[in-house]
Short mmCIF file of C-alpha atoms and ligand atoms in Angstrom, two decimals:
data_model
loop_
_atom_site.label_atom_id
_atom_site.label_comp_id
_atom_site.label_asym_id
_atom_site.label_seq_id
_atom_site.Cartn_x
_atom_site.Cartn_y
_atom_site.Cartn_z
CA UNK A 203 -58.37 38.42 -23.53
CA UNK A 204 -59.51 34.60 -24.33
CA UNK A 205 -56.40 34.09 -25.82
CA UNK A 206 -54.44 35.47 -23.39
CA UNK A 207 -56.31 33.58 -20.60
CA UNK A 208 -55.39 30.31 -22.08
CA UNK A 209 -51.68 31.21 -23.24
CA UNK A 210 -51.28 31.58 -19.55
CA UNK A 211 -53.37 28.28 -18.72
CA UNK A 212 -50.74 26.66 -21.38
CA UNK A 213 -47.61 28.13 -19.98
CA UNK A 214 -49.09 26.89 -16.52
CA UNK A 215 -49.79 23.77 -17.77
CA UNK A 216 -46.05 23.87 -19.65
CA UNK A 217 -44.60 24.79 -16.12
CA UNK A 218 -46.12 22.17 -14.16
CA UNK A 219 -45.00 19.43 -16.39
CA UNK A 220 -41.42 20.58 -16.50
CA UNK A 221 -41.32 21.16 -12.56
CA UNK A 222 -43.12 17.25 -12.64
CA UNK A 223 -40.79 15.98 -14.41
CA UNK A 224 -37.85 17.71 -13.13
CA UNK A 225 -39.01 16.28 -9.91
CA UNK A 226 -39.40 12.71 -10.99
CA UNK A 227 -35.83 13.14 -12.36
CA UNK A 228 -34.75 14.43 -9.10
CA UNK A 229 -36.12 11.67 -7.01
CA UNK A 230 -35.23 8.93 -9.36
CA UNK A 231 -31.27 10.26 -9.19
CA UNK A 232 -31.89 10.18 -5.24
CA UNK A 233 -32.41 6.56 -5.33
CA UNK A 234 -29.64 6.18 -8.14
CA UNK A 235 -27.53 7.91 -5.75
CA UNK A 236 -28.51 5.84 -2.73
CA UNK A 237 -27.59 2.88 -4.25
CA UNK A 238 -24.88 4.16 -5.77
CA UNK A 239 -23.24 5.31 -2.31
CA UNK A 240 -24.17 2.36 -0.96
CA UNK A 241 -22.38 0.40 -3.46
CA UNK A 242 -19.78 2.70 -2.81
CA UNK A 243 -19.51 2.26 0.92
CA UNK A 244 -20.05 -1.14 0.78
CA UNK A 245 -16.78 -1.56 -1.95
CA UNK A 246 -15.38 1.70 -0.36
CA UNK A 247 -15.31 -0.92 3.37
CA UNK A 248 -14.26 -3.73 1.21
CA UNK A 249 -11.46 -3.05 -0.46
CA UNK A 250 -7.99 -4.11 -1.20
CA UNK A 251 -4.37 -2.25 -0.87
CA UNK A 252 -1.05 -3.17 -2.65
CA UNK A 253 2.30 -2.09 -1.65
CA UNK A 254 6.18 -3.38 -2.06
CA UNK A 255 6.90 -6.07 0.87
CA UNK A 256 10.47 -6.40 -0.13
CA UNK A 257 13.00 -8.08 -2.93
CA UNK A 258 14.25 -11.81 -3.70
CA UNK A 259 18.36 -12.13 -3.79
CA UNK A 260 17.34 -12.01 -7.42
CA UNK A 261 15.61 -8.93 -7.52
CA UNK A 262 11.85 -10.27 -7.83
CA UNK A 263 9.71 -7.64 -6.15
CA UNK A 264 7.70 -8.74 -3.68
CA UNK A 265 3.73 -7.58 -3.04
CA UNK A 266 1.85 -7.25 -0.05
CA UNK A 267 -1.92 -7.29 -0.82
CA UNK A 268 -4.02 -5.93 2.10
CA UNK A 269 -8.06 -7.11 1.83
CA UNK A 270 -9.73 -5.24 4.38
CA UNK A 271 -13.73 -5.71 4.77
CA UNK A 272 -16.55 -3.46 6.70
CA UNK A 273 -15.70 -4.08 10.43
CA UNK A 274 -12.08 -3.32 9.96
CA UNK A 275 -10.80 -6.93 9.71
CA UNK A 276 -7.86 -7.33 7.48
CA UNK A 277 -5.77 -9.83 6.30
CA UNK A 278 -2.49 -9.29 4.32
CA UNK A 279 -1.17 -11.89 1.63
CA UNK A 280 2.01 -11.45 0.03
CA UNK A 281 2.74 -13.24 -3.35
CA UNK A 282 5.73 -15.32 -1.38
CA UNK A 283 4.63 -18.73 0.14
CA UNK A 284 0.85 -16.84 -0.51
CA UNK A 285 2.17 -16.08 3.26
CA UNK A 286 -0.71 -14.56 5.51
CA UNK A 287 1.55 -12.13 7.20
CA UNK A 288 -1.09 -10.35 9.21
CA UNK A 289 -4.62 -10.88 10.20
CA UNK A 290 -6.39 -7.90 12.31
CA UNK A 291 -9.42 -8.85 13.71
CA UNK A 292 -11.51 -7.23 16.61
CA UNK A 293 -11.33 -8.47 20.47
CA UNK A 294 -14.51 -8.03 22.55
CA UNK A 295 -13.82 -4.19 22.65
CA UNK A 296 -13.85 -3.83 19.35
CA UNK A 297 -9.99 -3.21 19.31
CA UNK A 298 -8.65 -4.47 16.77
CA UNK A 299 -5.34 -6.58 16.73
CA UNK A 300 -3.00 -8.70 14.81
CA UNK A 301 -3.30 -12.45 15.49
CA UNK A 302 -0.75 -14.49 13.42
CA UNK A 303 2.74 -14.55 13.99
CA UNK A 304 5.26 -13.21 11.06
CA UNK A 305 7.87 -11.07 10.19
CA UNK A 306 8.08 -7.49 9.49
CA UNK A 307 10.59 -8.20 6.39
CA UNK A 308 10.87 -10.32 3.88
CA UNK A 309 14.79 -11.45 4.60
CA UNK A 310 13.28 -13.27 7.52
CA UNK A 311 10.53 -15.23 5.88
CA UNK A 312 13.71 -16.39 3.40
CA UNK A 313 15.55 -17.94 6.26
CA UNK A 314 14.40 -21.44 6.87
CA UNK A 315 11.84 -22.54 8.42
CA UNK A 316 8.75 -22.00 10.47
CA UNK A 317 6.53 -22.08 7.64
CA UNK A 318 5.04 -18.62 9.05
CA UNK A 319 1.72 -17.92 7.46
CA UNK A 320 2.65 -19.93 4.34
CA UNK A 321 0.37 -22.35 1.77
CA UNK A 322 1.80 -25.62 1.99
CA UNK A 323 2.78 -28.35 -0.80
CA UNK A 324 2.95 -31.05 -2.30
CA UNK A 325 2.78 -32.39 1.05
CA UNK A 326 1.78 -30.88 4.20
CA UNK A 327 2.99 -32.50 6.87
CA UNK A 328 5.92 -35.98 6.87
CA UNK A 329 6.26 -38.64 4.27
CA UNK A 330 8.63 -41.76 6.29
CA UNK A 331 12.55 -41.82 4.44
CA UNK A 332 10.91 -39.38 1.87
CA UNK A 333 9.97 -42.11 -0.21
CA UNK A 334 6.63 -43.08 -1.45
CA UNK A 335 5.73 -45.41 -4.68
CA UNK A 336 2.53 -45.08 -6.85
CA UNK A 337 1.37 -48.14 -9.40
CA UNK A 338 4.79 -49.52 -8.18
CA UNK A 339 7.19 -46.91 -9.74
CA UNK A 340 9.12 -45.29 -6.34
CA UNK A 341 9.92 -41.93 -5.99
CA UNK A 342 12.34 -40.12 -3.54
CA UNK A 343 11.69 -36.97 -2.13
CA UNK A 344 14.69 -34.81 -0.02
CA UNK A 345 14.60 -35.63 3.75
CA UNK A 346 14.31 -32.10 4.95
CA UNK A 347 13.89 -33.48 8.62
CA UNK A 348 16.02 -36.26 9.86
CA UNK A 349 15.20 -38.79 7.75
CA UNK A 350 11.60 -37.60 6.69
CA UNK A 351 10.19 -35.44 4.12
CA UNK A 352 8.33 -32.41 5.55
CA UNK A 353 5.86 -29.75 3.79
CA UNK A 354 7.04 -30.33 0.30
CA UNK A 355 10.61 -30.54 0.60
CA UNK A 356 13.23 -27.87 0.29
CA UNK A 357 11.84 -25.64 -1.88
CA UNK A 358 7.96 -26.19 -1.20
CA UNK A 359 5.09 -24.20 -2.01
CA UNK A 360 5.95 -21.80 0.65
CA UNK A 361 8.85 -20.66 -0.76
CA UNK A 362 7.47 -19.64 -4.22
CA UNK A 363 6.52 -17.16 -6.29
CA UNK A 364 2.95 -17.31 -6.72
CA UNK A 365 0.93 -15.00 -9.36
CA UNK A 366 -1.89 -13.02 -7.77
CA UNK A 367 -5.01 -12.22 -9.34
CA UNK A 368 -7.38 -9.55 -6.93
CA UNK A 369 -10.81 -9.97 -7.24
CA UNK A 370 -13.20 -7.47 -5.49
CA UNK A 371 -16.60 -7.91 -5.76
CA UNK A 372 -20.56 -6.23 -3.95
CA UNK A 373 -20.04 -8.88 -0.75
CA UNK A 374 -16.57 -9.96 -0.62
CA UNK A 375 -12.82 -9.41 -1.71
CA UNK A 376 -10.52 -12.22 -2.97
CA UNK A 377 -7.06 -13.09 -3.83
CA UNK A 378 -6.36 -16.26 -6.57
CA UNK A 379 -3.05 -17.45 -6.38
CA UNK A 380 -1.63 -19.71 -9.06
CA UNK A 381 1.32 -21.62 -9.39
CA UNK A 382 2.54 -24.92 -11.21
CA UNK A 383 4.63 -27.21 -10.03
CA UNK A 384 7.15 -28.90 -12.58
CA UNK A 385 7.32 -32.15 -12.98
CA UNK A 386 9.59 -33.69 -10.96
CA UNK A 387 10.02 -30.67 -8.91
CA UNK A 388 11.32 -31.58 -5.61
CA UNK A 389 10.66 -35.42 -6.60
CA UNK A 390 7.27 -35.29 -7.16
CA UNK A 391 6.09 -36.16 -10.38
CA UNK A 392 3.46 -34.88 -12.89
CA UNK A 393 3.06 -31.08 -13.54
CA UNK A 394 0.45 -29.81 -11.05
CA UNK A 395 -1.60 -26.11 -12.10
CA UNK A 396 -2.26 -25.34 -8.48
CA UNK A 397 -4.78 -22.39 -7.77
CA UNK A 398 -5.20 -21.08 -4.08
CA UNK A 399 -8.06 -18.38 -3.18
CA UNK A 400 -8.48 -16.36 -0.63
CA UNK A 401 -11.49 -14.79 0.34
CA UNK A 402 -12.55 -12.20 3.58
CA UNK A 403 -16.53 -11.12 3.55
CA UNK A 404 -18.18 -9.20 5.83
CA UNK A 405 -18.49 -12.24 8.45
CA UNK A 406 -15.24 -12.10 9.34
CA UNK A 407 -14.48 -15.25 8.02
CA UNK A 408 -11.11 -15.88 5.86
CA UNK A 409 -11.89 -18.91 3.14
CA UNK A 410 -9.33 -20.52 1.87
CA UNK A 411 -9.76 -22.49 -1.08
CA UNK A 412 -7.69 -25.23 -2.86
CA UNK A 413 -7.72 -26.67 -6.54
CA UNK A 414 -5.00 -28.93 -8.07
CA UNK A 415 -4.92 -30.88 -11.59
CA UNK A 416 -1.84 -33.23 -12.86
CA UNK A 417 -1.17 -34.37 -16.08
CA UNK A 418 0.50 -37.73 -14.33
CA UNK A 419 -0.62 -39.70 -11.29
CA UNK A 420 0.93 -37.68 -8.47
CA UNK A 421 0.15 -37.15 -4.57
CA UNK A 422 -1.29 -33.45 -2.59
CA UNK A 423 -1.90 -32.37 0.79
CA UNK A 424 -2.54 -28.65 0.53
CA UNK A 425 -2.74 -26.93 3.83
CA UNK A 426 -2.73 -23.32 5.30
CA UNK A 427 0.44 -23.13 8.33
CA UNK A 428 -0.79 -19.49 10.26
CA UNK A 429 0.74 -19.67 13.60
CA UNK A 430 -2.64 -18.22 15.60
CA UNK A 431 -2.12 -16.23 19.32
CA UNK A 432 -5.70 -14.43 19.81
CA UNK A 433 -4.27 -11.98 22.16
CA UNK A 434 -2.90 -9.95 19.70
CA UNK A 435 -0.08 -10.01 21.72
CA UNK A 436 2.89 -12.11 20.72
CA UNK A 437 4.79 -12.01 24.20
CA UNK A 438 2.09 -14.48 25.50
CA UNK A 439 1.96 -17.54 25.22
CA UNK A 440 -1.07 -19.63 23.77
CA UNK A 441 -1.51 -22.22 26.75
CA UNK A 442 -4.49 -19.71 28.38
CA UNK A 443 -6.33 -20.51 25.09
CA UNK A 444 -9.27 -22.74 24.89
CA UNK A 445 -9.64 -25.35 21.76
CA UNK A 446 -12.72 -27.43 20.63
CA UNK A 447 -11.19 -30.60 18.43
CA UNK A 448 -13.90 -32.20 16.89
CA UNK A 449 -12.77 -35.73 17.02
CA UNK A 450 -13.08 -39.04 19.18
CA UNK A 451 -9.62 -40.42 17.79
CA UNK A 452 -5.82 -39.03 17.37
CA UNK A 453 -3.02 -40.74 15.19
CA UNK A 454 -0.23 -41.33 17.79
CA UNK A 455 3.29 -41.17 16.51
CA UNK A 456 6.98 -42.93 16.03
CA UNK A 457 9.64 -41.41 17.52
CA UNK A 458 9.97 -39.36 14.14
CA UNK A 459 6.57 -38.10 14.30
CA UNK A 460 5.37 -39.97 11.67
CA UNK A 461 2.18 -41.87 12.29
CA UNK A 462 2.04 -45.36 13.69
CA UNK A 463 -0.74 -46.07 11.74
CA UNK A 464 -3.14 -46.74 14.81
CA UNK A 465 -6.43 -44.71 14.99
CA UNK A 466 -6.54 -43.66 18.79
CA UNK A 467 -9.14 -42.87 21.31
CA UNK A 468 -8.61 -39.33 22.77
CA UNK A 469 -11.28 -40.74 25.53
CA UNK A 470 -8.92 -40.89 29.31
CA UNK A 471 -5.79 -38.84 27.31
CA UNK A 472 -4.51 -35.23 27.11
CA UNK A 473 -5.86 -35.72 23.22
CA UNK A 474 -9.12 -35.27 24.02
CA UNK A 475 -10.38 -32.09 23.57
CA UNK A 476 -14.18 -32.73 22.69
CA UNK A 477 -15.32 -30.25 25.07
CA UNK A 478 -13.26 -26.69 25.31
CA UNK A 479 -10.40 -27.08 27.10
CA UNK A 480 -7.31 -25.01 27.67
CA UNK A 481 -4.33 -25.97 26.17
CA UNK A 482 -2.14 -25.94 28.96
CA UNK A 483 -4.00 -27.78 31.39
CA UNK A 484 -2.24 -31.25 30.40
CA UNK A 485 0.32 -30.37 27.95
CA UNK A 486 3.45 -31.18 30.13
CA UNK A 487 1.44 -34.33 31.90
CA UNK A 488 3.65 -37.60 31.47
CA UNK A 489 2.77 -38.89 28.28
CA UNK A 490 4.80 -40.54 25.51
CA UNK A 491 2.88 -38.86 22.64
CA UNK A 492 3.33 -35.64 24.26
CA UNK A 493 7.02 -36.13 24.67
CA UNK A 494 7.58 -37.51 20.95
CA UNK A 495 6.14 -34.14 19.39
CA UNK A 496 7.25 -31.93 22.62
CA UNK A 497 3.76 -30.71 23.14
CA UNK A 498 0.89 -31.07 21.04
CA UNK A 499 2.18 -31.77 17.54
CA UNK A 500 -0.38 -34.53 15.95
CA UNK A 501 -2.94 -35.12 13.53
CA UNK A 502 -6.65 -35.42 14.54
CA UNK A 503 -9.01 -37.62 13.05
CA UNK A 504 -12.36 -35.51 12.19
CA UNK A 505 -16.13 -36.44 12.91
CA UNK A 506 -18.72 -36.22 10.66
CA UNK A 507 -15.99 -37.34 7.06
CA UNK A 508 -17.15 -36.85 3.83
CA UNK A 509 -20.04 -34.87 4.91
CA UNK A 510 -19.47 -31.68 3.25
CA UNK A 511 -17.84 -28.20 5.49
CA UNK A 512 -18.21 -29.14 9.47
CA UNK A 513 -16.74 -27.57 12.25
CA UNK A 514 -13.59 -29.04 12.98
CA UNK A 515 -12.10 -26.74 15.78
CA UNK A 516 -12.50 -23.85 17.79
CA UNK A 517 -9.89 -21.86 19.62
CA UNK A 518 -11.07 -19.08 22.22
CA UNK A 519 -9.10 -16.73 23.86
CA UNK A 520 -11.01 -15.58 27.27
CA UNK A 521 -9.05 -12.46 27.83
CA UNK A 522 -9.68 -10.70 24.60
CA UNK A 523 -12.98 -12.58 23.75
CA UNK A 524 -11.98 -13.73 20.83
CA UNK A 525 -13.23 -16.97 18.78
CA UNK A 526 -11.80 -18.05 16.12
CA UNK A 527 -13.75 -21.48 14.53
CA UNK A 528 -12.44 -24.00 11.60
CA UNK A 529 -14.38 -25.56 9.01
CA UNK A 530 -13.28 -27.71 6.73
CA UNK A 531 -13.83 -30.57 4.18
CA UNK A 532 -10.72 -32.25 5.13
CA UNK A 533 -10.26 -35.83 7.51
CA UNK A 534 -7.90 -34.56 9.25
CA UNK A 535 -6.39 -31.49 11.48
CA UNK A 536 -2.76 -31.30 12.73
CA UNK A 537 -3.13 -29.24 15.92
CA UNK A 538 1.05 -28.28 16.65
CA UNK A 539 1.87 -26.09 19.58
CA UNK A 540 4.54 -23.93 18.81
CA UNK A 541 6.71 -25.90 20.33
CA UNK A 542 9.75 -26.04 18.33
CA UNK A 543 9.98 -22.02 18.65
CA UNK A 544 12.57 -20.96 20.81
CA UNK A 545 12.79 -17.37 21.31
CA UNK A 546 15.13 -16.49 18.57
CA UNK A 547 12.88 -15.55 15.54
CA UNK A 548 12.11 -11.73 15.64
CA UNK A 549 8.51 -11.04 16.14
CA UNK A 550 6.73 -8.18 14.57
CA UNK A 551 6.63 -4.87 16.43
CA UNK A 552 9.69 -5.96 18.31
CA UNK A 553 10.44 -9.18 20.91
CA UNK A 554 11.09 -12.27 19.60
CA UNK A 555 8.66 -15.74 19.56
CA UNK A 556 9.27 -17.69 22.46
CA UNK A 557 7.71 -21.80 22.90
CA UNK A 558 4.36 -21.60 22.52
CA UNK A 559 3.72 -18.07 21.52
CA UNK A 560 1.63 -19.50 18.41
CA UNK A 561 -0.46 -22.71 17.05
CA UNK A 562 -1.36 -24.09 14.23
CA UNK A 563 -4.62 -26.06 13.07
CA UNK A 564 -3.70 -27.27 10.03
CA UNK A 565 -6.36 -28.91 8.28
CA UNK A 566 -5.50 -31.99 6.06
CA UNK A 567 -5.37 -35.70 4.94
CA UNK A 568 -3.25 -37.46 7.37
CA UNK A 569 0.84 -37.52 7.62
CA UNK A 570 2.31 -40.05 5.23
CA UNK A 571 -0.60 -41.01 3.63
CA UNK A 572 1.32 -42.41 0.68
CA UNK A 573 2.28 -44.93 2.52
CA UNK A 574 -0.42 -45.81 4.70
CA UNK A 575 -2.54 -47.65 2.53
CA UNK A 576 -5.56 -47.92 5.31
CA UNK A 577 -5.79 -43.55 5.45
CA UNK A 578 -7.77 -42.38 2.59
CA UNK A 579 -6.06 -42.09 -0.48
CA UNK A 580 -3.87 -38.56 -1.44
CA UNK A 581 -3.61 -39.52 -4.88
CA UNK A 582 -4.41 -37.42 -8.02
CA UNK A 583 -4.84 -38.58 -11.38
CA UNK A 584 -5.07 -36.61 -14.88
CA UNK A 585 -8.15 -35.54 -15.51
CA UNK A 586 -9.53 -35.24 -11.74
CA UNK A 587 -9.58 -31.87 -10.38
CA UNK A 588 -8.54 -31.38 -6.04
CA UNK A 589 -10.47 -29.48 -4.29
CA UNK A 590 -10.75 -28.52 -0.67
CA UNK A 591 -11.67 -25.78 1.24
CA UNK A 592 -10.95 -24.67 5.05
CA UNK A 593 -12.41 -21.21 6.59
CA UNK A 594 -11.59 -19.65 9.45
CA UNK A 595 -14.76 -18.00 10.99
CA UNK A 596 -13.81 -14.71 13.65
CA UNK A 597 -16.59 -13.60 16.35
CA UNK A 598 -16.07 -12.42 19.87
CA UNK A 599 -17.80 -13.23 23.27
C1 LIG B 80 4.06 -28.88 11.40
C2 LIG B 80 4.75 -30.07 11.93
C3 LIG B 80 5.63 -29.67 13.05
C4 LIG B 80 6.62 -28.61 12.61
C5 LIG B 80 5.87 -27.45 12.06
C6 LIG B 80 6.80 -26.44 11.50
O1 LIG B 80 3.03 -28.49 12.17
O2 LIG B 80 3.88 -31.07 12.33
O3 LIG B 80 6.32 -30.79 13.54
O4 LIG B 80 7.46 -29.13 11.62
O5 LIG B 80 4.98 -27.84 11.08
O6 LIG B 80 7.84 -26.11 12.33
#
């Protein structure tokens, strides 16, 4: 009878153990789980898509990679140009919209130019007579408008293949996007490993990030050229938006559009946009600078230089609420109006881009730097590494 009491006090003992331990296992797989499906929802919000965009006259297939984070924003990148073709972000209501003019097909990103959505080099922006001369050896570059050189010549950095490495990681998603320039490619000398990354997190805000090295003395301007209408709706124009410049002084322009080299107040002019202030309210006032580049079309000079990431600009759109703000590293932002679109370039979903339907904030050293000794210098040597980054920041009010 003693024996069989404590058999049973043993199996009791035996049963409560294994129904312990079974429960520690239990709970401790809960909390692997939780975290588990949170890692999951968190990379299951954040996550990136790949499909066919189209084919070069060659036959090149070209990719579309669509990041998308948490809230639904989404940006799409194809491996041409490292063209932003879309970029859905919420209004106010939460609805969520496409705010960057581009094309639906790829045939109409090959047709020259607008420089849709595209990463832009050697040079963003002019170069005067496409000439330019470093430690005294002169080097000509094609004059792909009149007699300037514009965003990197004929065959620029938006009009190449670029190789695309997705990254997607806990709190964000990326894309790296590498190319190298020849040397000598479209004039330009030294052979430049150029990497360009992309990266949406869960702020809403789209980095863009630029590295460069040379193995000979050579010049780069990289800049991002997304034509922004935060309407979401490309049969509007943008001249009901509000921008924020941060900057007391402009570069005025020749007749050409290339800088005069004077360093102008925007104090008493339609430059000056240090408070908010919609674009249209003085675009067509009588104004020589506004008549060379046919609207806004000009590079500002930032505040606050060498200082690290500061806010450069901020464009609002009242009607859908939303904000889109610029940082950047960069001196300098070209702020151009759309206004060499005329209503012939098919927009997506249908319609076509008329003036003004889009702008740019392009931030970057100034226009013809290589030949404006008193701007700060564009030059890269062996051995240095370039390195800027811009990021656009989306929020709603
Ligand atoms: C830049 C230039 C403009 C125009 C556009 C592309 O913003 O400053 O003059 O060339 O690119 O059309």
């Amino acid at each position: 009878m003693n024996s069989f009491k404590q058999n049973l006090k043993y199996i009791s003992l035996v049963c409560l153990a294994v129904v312990f331990t079974q429960c520690k296992t239990k709970s401790e797989k809960a909390t692997a789980n939780s975290e588990q499906s949170e890692i999951q929802e968190n990379t299951e919000a954040l996550h990136i898509s790949t499909s066919e965009f189209g084919k070069l006259p060659s036959g090149e297939k070209i990719t579309k990679y669509q990041l998308t984070n948490k809230h639904g924003m989404e940006v799409a990148i194809i491996n041409y140009g490292g063209v932003i073709t879309n970029l859905k972000v919420p209004d106010k209501n939460g609805a969520i919209e496409d705010v960057v003019l581009g094309f639906d097909s790829l045939e109409d990103y090959l047709i020259p130019p607008p420089y849709f959505g595209a990463i832009i080099g050697r040079y963003g922006n002019r170069i005067t007579g496409g000439k330019f001369a470093i430690d005294g050896e002169e080097y000509t570059l094609a004059q792909n408008d009149g007699k300037n050189h514009l965003h990197g010549g004929n065959k620029g950095f938006d009009k190449v293949v670029w190789e695309v490495k997705p990254i997607q990681e806990k709190d964000y998603l990326a894309l790296q996007l590498s190319y190298t320039s020849k040397d000598m490619e479209e004039g330009y000398p030294g052979n430049l490993k150029t990497i360009v990354t992309y990266t949406l997190d869960n702020t809403n805000t789209l980095k863009v990030a630029y590295e460069a090295t040379t193995d000979k003395k050579t010049v780069v301007n990289l800049t991002q050229h997304s034509y922004f209408n935060l309407s979401g709706d490309f049969s509007k124009t943008i001249l009901d938006h509000q921008i924020m410049i941060n900057a007391d002084a402009f570069l005025p322009v020749d007749s050409s559009l290339i800088p005069t080299g004077e360093f102008k107040d925007v104090a008493g002019t339609p430059f000056d946009f240090r408070s908010s202030k919609v674009i249209g309210k003085e675009i067509n006032t009588e104004n020589e600078q506004l008549e060379r580049g046919l609207g806004y079309d000009h590079c500002w000079v930032l505040n606050n230089q060498n200082n690290g990431q500061q806010l450069a600009a901020t464009a609002y759109d009242p009607e859908s609420g939303r904000i889109m703000e610029v940082f950047t590293d960069e001196p300098g932002i070209q702020f151009y109006t759309g206004n060499f679109l005329d209503g012939t370039l098919p927009a997506k979903g249908g319609g076509t881009y008329a003036k003004r339907t889009g702008f740019c904030l392009e931030t970057q050293h100034y226009p013809d730097s290589p030949n404006q000794k008193e701007f700060p210098s564009v030059e890269l040597k062996p051995g240095e590494t370039y390195k800027t980054e811009t990021s656009f920041k989306f929020s709603t009010k």
